[in-house]
Coordinates of C-alpha atoms in Angstrom, one line a residue:
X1 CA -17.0 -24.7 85.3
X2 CA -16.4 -23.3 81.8
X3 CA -15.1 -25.9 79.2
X4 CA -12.1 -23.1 78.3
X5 CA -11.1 -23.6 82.6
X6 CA -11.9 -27.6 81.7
X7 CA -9.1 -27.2 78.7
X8 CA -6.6 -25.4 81.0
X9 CA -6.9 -27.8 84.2
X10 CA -7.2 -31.3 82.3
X11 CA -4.9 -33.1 80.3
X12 CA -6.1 -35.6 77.5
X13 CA -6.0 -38.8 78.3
X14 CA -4.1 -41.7 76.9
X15 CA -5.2 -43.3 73.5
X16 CA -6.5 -46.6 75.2
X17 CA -8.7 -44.3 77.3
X18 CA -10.0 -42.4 74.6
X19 CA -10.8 -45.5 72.8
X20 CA -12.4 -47.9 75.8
X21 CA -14.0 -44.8 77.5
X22 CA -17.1 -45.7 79.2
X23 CA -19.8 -48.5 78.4
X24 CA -18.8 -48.5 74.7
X25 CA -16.2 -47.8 72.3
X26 CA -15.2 -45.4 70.0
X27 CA -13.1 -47.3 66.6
X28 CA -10.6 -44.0 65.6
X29 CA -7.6 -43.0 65.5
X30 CA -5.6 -43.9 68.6
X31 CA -3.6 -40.9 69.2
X32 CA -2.7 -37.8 71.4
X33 CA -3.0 -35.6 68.2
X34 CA -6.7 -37.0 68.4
X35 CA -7.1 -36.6 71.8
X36 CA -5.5 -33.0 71.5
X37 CA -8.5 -32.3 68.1
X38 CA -11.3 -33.1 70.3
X39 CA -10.2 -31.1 73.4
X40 CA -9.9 -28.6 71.3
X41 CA -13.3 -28.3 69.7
X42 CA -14.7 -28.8 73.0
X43 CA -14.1 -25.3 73.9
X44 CA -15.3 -23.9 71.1
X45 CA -15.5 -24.3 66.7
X46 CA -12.1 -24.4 65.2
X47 CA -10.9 -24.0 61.9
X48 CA -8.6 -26.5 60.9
X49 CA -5.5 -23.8 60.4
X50 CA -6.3 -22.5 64.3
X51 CA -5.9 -26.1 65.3
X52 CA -3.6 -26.7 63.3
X53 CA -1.3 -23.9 65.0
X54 CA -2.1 -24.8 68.4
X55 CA -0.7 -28.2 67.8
X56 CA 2.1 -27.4 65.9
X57 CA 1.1 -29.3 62.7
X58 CA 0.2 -29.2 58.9
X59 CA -3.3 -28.3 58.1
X60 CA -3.6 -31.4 56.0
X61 CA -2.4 -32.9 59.1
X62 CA -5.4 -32.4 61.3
X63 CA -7.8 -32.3 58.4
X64 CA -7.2 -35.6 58.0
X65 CA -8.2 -36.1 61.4
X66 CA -11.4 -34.2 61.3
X67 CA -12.2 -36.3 58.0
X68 CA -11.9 -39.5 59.9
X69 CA -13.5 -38.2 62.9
X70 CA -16.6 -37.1 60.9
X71 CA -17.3 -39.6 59.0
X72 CA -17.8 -41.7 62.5
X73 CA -20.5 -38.7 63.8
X74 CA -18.0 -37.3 66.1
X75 CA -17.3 -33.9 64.7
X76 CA -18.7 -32.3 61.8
X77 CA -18.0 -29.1 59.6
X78 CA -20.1 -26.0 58.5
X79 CA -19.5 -22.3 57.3
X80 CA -15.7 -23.2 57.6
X81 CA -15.8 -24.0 61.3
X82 CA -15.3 -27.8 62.9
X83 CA -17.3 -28.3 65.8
X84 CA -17.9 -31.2 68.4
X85 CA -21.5 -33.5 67.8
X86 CA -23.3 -34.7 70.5
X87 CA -21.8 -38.0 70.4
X88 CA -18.3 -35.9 70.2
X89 CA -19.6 -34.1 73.6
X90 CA -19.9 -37.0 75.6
X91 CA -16.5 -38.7 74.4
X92 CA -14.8 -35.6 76.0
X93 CA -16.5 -35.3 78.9
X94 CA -16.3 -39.1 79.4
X95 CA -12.2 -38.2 78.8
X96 CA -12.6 -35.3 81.4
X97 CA -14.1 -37.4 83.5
X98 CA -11.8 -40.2 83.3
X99 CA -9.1 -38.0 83.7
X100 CA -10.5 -36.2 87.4
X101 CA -11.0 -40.1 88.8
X102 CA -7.7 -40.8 87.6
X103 CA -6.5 -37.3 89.7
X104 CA -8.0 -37.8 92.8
X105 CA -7.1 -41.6 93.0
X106 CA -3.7 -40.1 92.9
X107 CA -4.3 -37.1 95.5
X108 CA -5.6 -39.7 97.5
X109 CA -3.1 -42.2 97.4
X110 CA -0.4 -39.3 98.5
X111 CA -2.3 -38.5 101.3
X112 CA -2.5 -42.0 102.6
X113 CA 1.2 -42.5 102.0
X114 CA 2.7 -39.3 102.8
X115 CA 3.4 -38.0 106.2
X116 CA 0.8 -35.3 107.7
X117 CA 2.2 -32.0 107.4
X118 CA 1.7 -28.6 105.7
X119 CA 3.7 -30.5 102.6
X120 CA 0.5 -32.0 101.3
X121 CA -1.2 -28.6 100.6
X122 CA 2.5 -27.8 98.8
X123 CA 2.0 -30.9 96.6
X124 CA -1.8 -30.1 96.2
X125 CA -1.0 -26.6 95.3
X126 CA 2.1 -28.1 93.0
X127 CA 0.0 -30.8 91.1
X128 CA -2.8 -27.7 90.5
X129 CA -0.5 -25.8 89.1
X130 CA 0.9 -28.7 86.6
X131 CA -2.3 -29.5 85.3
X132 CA -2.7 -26.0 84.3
X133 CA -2.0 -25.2 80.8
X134 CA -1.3 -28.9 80.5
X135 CA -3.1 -29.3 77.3
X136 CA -0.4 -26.9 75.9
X137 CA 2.3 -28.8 77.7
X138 CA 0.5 -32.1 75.9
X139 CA 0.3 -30.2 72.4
X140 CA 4.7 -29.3 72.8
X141 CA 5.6 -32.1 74.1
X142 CA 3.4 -35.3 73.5
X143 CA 2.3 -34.6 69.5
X144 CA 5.3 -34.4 68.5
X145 CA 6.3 -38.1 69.5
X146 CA 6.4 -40.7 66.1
X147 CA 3.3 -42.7 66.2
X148 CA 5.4 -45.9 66.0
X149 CA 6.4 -48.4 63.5
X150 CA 3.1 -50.1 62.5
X151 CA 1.8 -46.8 60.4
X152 CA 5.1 -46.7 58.8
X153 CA 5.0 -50.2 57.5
X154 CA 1.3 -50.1 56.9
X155 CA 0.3 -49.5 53.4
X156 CA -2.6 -47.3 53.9
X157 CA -0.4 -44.8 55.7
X158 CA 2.3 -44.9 53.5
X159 CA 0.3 -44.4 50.4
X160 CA -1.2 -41.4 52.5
X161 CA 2.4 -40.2 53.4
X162 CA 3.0 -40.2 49.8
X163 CA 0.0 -38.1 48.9
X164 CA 0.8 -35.5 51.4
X165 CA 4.6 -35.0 49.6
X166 CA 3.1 -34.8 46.5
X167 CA 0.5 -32.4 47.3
X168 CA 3.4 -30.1 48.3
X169 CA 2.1 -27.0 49.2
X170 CA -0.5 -27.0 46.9
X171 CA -3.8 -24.8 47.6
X172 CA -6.4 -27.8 48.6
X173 CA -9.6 -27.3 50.5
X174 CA -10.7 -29.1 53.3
X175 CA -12.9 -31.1 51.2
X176 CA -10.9 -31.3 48.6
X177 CA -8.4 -33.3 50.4
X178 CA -10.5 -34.9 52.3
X179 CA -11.7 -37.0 49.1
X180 CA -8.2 -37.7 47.6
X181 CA -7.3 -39.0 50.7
X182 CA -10.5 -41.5 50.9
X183 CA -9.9 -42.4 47.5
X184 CA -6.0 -43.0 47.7
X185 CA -6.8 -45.7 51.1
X186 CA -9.4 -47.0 48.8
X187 CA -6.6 -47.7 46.2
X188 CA -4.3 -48.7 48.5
X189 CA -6.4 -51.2 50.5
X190 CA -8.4 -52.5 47.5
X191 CA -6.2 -51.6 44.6
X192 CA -9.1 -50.1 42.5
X193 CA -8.1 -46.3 41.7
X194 CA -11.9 -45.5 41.2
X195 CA -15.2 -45.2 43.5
X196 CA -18.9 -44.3 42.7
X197 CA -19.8 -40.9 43.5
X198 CA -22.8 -42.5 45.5
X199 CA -20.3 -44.6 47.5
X200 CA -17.9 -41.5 48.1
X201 CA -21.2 -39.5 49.5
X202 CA -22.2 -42.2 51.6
X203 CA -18.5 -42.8 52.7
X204 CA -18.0 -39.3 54.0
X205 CA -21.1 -38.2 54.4
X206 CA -21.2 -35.5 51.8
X207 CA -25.0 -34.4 50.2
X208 CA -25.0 -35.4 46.9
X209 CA -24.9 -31.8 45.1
X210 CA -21.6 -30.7 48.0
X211 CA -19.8 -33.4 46.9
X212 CA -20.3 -32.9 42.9
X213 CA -19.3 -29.0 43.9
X214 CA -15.7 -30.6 45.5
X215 CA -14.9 -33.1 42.4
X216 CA -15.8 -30.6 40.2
X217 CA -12.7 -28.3 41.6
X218 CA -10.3 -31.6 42.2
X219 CA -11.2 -32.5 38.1
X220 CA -10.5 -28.9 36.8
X221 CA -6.9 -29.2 39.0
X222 CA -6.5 -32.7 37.7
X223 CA -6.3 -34.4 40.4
X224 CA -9.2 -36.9 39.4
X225 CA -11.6 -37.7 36.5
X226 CA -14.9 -38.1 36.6
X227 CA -17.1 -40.9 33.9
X228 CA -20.9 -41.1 33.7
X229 CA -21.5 -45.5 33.4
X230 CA -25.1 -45.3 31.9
X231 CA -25.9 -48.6 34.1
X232 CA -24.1 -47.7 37.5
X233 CA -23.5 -43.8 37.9
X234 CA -20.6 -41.9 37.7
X235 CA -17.6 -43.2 38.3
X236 CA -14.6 -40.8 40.2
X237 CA -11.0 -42.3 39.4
X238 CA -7.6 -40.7 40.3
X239 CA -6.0 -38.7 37.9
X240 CA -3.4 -40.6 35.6
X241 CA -0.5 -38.2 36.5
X242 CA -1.3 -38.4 40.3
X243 CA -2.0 -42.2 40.4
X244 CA 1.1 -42.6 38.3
X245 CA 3.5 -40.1 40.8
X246 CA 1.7 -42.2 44.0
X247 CA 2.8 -45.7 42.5
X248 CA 6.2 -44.5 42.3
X249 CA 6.6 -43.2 45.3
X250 CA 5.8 -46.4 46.4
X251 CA 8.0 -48.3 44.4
X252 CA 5.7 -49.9 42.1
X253 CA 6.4 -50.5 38.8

């Protein structure tokens, strides 16, 4: 079977299943937007935009996503496309599989249950023709639900929520926000506004000369600074204006 026929017969999973699937365990985000990425992918390399569109969100939205999910080997970026690793393979397929057990535990609990009559082919026929397209049904539906209280309350998020106002709808690459959005958790969790460009590459996986190429463009908008330490490398900092305009939108003082 084709993995586009795989995307139009299965529908993702639930984020505990994602997480716990198989013999070991995958630390990410637990949620149907993820679920929805990786599905995705698994049919072919995306763009973030076409994803984007297909879930109904902000580009910045699902980058932020694909960020997270590469720097944990699951997905990884080149020539403007996202694609699926090996490790990001086997997730899905352990999903798919997951999710055909869980479908013919189901079928076969109906036919145990259920009278014998020409009804059960109705139902099969019925249930086949739910789980097609059900991935769209999952993107309309299911992503749009609010991830719950504990992101709202939970500094890292909001201090991310406030970076994604203030961006606005300015023009950021992938990369680009990628970074900001590393360093702003960094800040948030640890209250430092500055990280070595050695620890940034080794964060999010970047070669040395890409990443210099990315904080090059975020410097010349402003958005960071960049200091040479003689003893310890160079340092990358938020940008006055933007820590300043992130502090209070978050009520600091």
């Amino acid at each position: 079977m084709k993995r586009s026929d795989l995307l139009e017969t299965i529908e993702p999973t639930t984020p505990s299943e994602l997480v716990h699937a198989g013999t070991w365990e995958v630390r990410g985000p637990r949620s149907k937007v993820a679920e929805a990425i990786l599905l995705l992918l698994y049919s072919r390399p995306m763009r973030s935009r076409e994803i984007a569109e297909k879930l109904g969100k902000s580009s910045r939205y699902v980058a932020s996503y694909l960020s997270y999910w590469r720097t944990r080997g699951v997905v990884d970026y080149r020539g403007g496309y996202w694609f699926l690793t090996r490790r990001g393979e086997e997730i899905v397929r352990t999903i798919l599989d997951a999710k055909r057990l869980r479908e013919e535990e189901q079928l076969s609990h109906t036919r145990t249950t259920e009278p014998v009559s020409g009804t059960i082919n109705d139902k099969s026929r019925q249930a086949h023709a739910k789980a097609s397209g059900a991935v769209q049904s999952f993107i309309v539906e299911q992503t749009s639900a609010p991830e719950g209280k504990q992101w709202e309350q939970d500094p890292i998020g909001k201090a991310l929520r406030c970076l994604d106002t203030l961006l606005g709808d300015r023009d950021l690459e992938e990369e680009e926000y990628a970074v900001l959005r590393h360093m702003v958790k960094h800040y948030a969790e640890w209250g430092s506004t500055y990280l070595y460009v050695d620890q940034i590459a080794e964060d999010l996986h970047y070669e040395m000369r890409e990443l210099l190429q990315i904080l090059r463009r975020l410097q010349t908008k402003k958005l960071i600074y960049m200091y040479t330490d003689k003893r310890l490398g160079i340092r990358v900092g938020l940008g006055r204006g933007l820590k300043q305009a992130i502090d209070k939108c978050l009520g600091k003082r």
